[in-house]
Amino acid sequence: KQEVTQIPAALSVPEGENLVLNCSFTDSAIYNLQWFRQDPGKGLTSLLLIQSSQREQTSGRLNASLDKSSGRSTLYIAASQPGDSATYLCAHRSSSSNTGKLIFGQGTTLQVKP
Amino acid sequence: GAGVSQSPRYKVAKRGQDVALRCDPISGHVSLFWYQQALGQGPEFLTYFQNEAQLDKSGLPSDRFFAERPEGSVSTLKIQRTQQEDSAVYLCASSMRQEQSKNTQYFGPGTRLTVL
């Protein structure tokens, strides 16, 4: 069974800190890796999508990297703000899937304290 | 310009009742996915439609779960004889076409189902 694991499960940091969220996956046949944000009671918002041919993607204070050989992705958040508090999910799309379904990690719940 | 919408947002059912959850995807989106998210967990794939065709239902946990998309737009997820372990948030997502390499899935707000 394909697995996606996220570490840590929860993280609390003071405002202004830089932080790294980790995601590992067992299926090396990766099509792309996507990071989502989920706020309580809300759906998922796509943050960054990295194709298998790419090593990283950046959007504002967010940077996501992909290392296919080690089966890992990281999400780097610079200068964290209280508004960044949410659950962050990574999702793996396999190149062996013909439907595009995503396999999600269990998420990292981030709290940024003012 | 509206996103994916789902209704109802919250549903409380007594054990044994049947429920129907609705998803309105973004207009023109060919692909539609249903996911189940238990408390404190990531979403898990249930089923996938391309237009009206259900191409993958490998994630449906039992034959009590049934999904349809008869006209290739709105989809309904039906759960018969609900049980407490069915309590979860049910998320719907749509995308333009699954084979496009840069395609992303757009998620609705989910329906939170509580089975008493």
CSV table of C-alpha atoms in Angstrom, one decimal:
chain,number,residue,atom,x,y,z
A,1,LYS,CA,0.0,0.0,0.0
A,2,GLN,CA,1.3,3.4,-0.9
A,3,GLU,CA,2.0,5.5,2.1
A,4,VAL,CA,2.6,9.2,2.7
A,5,THR,CA,3.9,10.3,6.1
A,6,GLN,CA,4.2,13.8,7.6
A,7,ILE,CA,6.4,14.8,10.4
A,8,PRO,CA,5.8,16.4,12.9
A,9,ALA,CA,2.1,15.9,13.5
A,10,ALA,CA,1.9,19.3,15.3
A,11,LEU,CA,4.2,22.3,15.6
A,12,SER,CA,3.9,25.5,17.6
A,13,VAL,CA,6.3,28.3,16.9
A,14,PRO,CA,6.6,32.0,17.8
A,15,GLU,CA,5.8,34.5,15.1
A,16,GLY,CA,8.7,35.3,12.8
A,17,GLU,CA,10.4,31.9,12.8
A,18,ASN,CA,11.3,30.0,9.7
A,19,LEU,CA,10.1,26.5,9.7
A,20,VAL,CA,10.2,23.2,7.8
A,21,LEU,CA,7.5,20.6,7.4
A,22,ASN,CA,8.4,17.2,6.2
A,23,CYS,CA,6.7,14.7,3.9
A,24,SER,CA,7.9,11.2,2.9
A,25,PHE,CA,6.4,8.8,0.5
A,26,THR,CA,7.0,5.1,-0.4
A,27,ASP,CA,5.8,5.2,-4.1
A,28,SER,CA,8.8,6.2,-6.2
A,29,ALA,CA,6.6,6.3,-9.3
A,30,ILE,CA,5.7,9.9,-8.6
A,31,TYR,CA,3.8,12.1,-11.1
A,32,ASN,CA,3.6,15.2,-8.8
A,33,LEU,CA,3.7,16.2,-5.2
A,34,GLN,CA,1.2,18.8,-3.9
A,35,TRP,CA,1.0,20.8,-0.7
A,36,PHE,CA,-2.3,21.9,0.6
A,37,ARG,CA,-3.5,24.1,3.4
A,38,GLN,CA,-6.6,23.3,5.4
A,39,ASP,CA,-8.3,25.7,7.8
A,40,PRO,CA,-10.8,24.4,10.4
A,41,GLY,CA,-14.2,23.6,8.8
A,42,LYS,CA,-12.9,24.5,5.4
A,43,GLY,CA,-11.8,22.6,2.3
A,44,LEU,CA,-8.3,22.3,1.0
A,45,THR,CA,-6.4,25.1,-0.7
A,46,SER,CA,-3.6,24.2,-3.0
A,47,LEU,CA,-0.3,25.9,-2.1
A,48,LEU,CA,2.3,24.5,-4.4
A,49,LEU,CA,2.5,21.7,-6.9
A,50,ILE,CA,5.8,20.1,-7.9
A,51,GLN,CA,6.0,18.0,-11.0
A,52,SER,CA,8.3,15.0,-11.0
A,53,SER,CA,10.7,16.7,-13.3
A,54,GLN,CA,11.1,19.7,-10.9
A,55,ARG,CA,13.1,20.0,-7.7
A,56,GLU,CA,11.3,22.9,-6.1
A,57,GLN,CA,8.6,25.5,-6.4
A,58,THR,CA,8.2,28.9,-4.7
A,59,SER,CA,5.3,31.1,-3.9
A,60,GLY,CA,5.9,34.1,-1.7
A,61,ARG,CA,7.2,33.0,1.6
A,62,LEU,CA,6.6,29.3,0.7
A,63,ASN,CA,9.1,27.0,-0.9
A,64,ALA,CA,8.6,23.3,-1.5
A,65,SER,CA,11.2,20.9,-2.6
A,66,LEU,CA,11.1,17.4,-4.0
A,67,ASP,CA,13.7,14.6,-3.8
A,68,LYS,CA,12.5,11.6,-5.7
A,69,SER,CA,15.5,9.5,-4.9
A,70,SER,CA,14.9,9.7,-1.1
A,71,GLY,CA,11.1,9.9,-1.4
A,72,ARG,CA,10.9,13.2,0.5
A,73,SER,CA,9.4,16.6,0.1
A,74,THR,CA,9.7,19.6,2.4
A,75,LEU,CA,7.7,22.8,2.8
A,76,TYR,CA,9.6,25.7,4.0
A,77,ILE,CA,7.8,28.7,5.5
A,78,ALA,CA,9.8,31.9,6.0
A,79,ALA,CA,9.0,34.5,8.6
A,80,SER,CA,5.9,32.7,9.9
A,81,GLN,CA,2.8,34.8,10.8
A,82,PRO,CA,-0.2,34.0,12.9
A,83,GLY,CA,-2.3,33.8,9.7
A,84,ASP,CA,-0.2,30.8,8.7
A,85,SER,CA,-1.8,28.7,11.5
A,86,ALA,CA,-3.6,25.8,9.8
A,87,THR,CA,-3.1,22.1,8.9
A,88,TYR,CA,-0.7,21.5,6.1
A,89,LEU,CA,-1.2,18.3,4.0
A,90,CYS,CA,1.1,16.9,1.3
A,91,ALA,CA,-0.4,14.7,-1.4
A,92,HIS,CA,1.3,12.3,-3.8
A,93,ARG,CA,0.0,11.6,-7.2
A,94,SER,CA,1.4,8.4,-8.7
A,95,SER,CA,2.4,8.0,-12.3
A,96,SER,CA,1.0,4.5,-12.2
A,97,SER,CA,-2.5,5.8,-11.5
A,98,ASN,CA,-4.7,6.6,-14.5
A,99,THR,CA,-7.2,8.5,-12.5
A,100,GLY,CA,-5.1,11.2,-10.8
A,101,LYS,CA,-6.2,10.3,-7.3
A,102,LEU,CA,-4.1,11.8,-4.5
A,103,ILE,CA,-2.6,9.9,-1.6
A,104,PHE,CA,-2.5,12.2,1.4
A,105,GLY,CA,-0.3,12.3,4.5
A,106,GLN,CA,-2.0,12.8,7.9
A,107,GLY,CA,-1.1,16.5,8.0
A,108,THR,CA,1.0,18.8,10.2
A,109,THR,CA,-1.0,21.2,12.4
A,110,LEU,CA,0.8,24.4,12.7
A,111,GLN,CA,0.2,27.1,15.3
A,112,VAL,CA,2.1,30.4,15.0
A,113,LYS,CA,1.9,32.4,18.2
A,114,PRO,CA,1.9,36.2,18.1
B,1,GLY,CA,-16.3,31.7,-11.2
B,2,ALA,CA,-17.8,29.8,-8.2
B,3,GLY,CA,-15.7,27.1,-6.7
B,4,VAL,CA,-16.8,23.6,-5.7
B,5,SER,CA,-19.8,23.6,-3.5
B,6,GLN,CA,-21.2,20.8,-1.3
B,7,SER,CA,-24.4,20.3,0.6
B,8,PRO,CA,-25.4,19.9,3.3
B,9,ARG,CA,-22.4,21.3,5.2
B,10,TYR,CA,-23.4,19.3,8.2
B,11,LYS,CA,-25.4,16.1,8.6
B,12,VAL,CA,-26.4,14.2,11.7
B,13,ALA,CA,-27.9,10.8,11.1
B,14,LYS,CA,-29.0,8.1,13.4
B,15,ARG,CA,-27.3,4.7,12.9
B,16,GLY,CA,-29.1,2.8,10.2
B,17,GLN,CA,-30.4,5.8,8.3
B,18,ASP,CA,-29.5,6.5,4.7
B,19,VAL,CA,-27.8,9.8,3.7
B,20,ALA,CA,-27.1,11.6,0.4
B,21,LEU,CA,-24.3,14.1,0.0
B,22,ARG,CA,-24.2,16.4,-2.9
B,23,CYS,CA,-21.3,17.9,-4.8
B,24,ASP,CA,-21.5,20.7,-7.4
B,25,PRO,CA,-18.1,20.8,-9.2
B,26,ILE,CA,-16.7,23.8,-11.0
B,27,SER,CA,-18.5,24.3,-14.3
B,28,GLY,CA,-16.7,22.5,-17.2
B,29,HIS,CA,-14.6,20.3,-15.0
B,30,VAL,CA,-14.4,16.8,-16.4
B,31,SER,CA,-12.9,15.0,-13.4
B,32,LEU,CA,-14.6,14.6,-10.0
B,33,PHE,CA,-13.2,12.9,-6.9
B,34,TRP,CA,-14.7,12.0,-3.5
B,35,TYR,CA,-12.5,11.7,-0.5
B,36,GLN,CA,-13.2,10.7,3.2
B,37,GLN,CA,-11.4,12.5,6.0
B,38,ALA,CA,-11.6,11.1,9.4
B,39,LEU,CA,-10.8,13.3,12.4
B,40,GLY,CA,-7.1,14.1,12.6
B,41,GLN,CA,-6.3,12.2,9.4
B,42,GLY,CA,-5.6,13.2,5.9
B,43,PRO,CA,-8.3,12.6,3.2
B,44,GLU,CA,-8.6,9.2,1.7
B,45,PHE,CA,-9.7,8.5,-1.8
B,46,LEU,CA,-13.1,7.0,-2.3
B,47,THR,CA,-14.1,7.2,-6.0
B,48,TYR,CA,-13.4,9.0,-9.3
B,49,PHE,CA,-15.6,10.1,-12.2
B,50,GLN,CA,-14.6,11.3,-15.6
B,51,ASN,CA,-17.7,13.0,-16.9
B,52,GLU,CA,-20.5,10.5,-16.1
B,53,ALA,CA,-18.3,7.4,-16.0
B,54,GLN,CA,-17.2,6.1,-12.7
B,55,LEU,CA,-13.7,4.9,-13.6
B,56,ASP,CA,-12.4,4.1,-10.1
B,57,LYS,CA,-14.4,3.1,-7.1
B,58,SER,CA,-11.6,1.2,-5.4
B,59,GLY,CA,-11.7,3.4,-2.3
B,60,LEU,CA,-15.3,2.8,-1.4
B,61,PRO,CA,-15.2,1.0,2.0
B,62,SER,CA,-18.2,-1.2,1.5
B,63,ASP,CA,-21.2,-1.8,-0.7
B,64,ARG,CA,-23.2,0.6,1.5
B,65,PHE,CA,-21.4,3.4,-0.3
B,66,PHE,CA,-22.7,4.4,-3.7
B,67,ALA,CA,-21.8,7.4,-5.9
B,68,GLU,CA,-23.3,8.7,-9.1
B,69,ARG,CA,-22.8,11.5,-11.6
B,70,PRO,CA,-25.6,10.9,-14.1
B,71,GLU,CA,-25.2,13.9,-16.3
B,72,GLY,CA,-21.5,14.5,-15.9
B,73,SER,CA,-21.8,17.5,-13.6
B,74,VAL,CA,-23.4,17.2,-10.1
B,75,SER,CA,-22.5,14.1,-8.1
B,76,THR,CA,-24.2,12.4,-5.2
B,77,LEU,CA,-22.5,10.2,-2.6
B,78,LYS,CA,-25.0,7.9,-0.9
B,79,ILE,CA,-24.4,5.9,2.2
B,80,GLN,CA,-26.9,3.3,3.2
B,81,ARG,CA,-27.6,2.0,6.7
B,82,THR,CA,-25.0,4.4,8.2
B,83,GLN,CA,-22.8,3.2,11.0
B,84,GLN,CA,-20.8,5.2,13.5
B,85,GLU,CA,-17.5,4.5,11.7
B,86,ASP,CA,-18.9,6.4,8.7
B,87,SER,CA,-18.6,9.7,10.7
B,88,ALA,CA,-16.1,11.8,8.9
B,89,VAL,CA,-15.9,14.8,6.6
B,90,TYR,CA,-16.6,14.0,3.0
B,91,LEU,CA,-14.7,16.1,0.5
B,92,CYS,CA,-15.4,16.5,-3.2
B,93,ALA,CA,-12.8,17.8,-5.6
B,94,SER,CA,-12.9,18.6,-9.3
B,95,SER,CA,-10.3,19.2,-12.0
B,96,MET,CA,-10.4,20.1,-15.7
B,97,ARG,CA,-8.8,16.9,-17.0
B,98,GLN,CA,-6.8,14.4,-15.1
B,99,GLU,CA,-4.2,13.8,-17.8
B,100,GLN,CA,-3.0,17.4,-17.9
B,101,SER,CA,0.3,17.4,-16.2
B,102,LYS,CA,-0.2,20.7,-14.4
B,103,ASN,CA,-3.7,20.0,-13.4
B,104,THR,CA,-4.7,20.5,-9.8
B,105,GLN,CA,-7.8,19.4,-7.9
B,106,TYR,CA,-10.1,22.1,-6.4
B,107,PHE,CA,-11.7,21.0,-3.2
B,108,GLY,CA,-15.1,21.9,-1.8
B,109,PRO,CA,-15.7,22.8,1.9
B,110,GLY,CA,-16.8,19.2,2.7
B,111,THR,CA,-19.8,17.7,4.4
B,112,ARG,CA,-19.3,16.7,8.0
B,113,LEU,CA,-21.3,13.6,8.7
B,114,THR,CA,-22.0,12.5,12.3
B,115,VAL,CA,-23.6,9.2,12.9
B,116,LEU,CA,-25.1,8.8,16.4
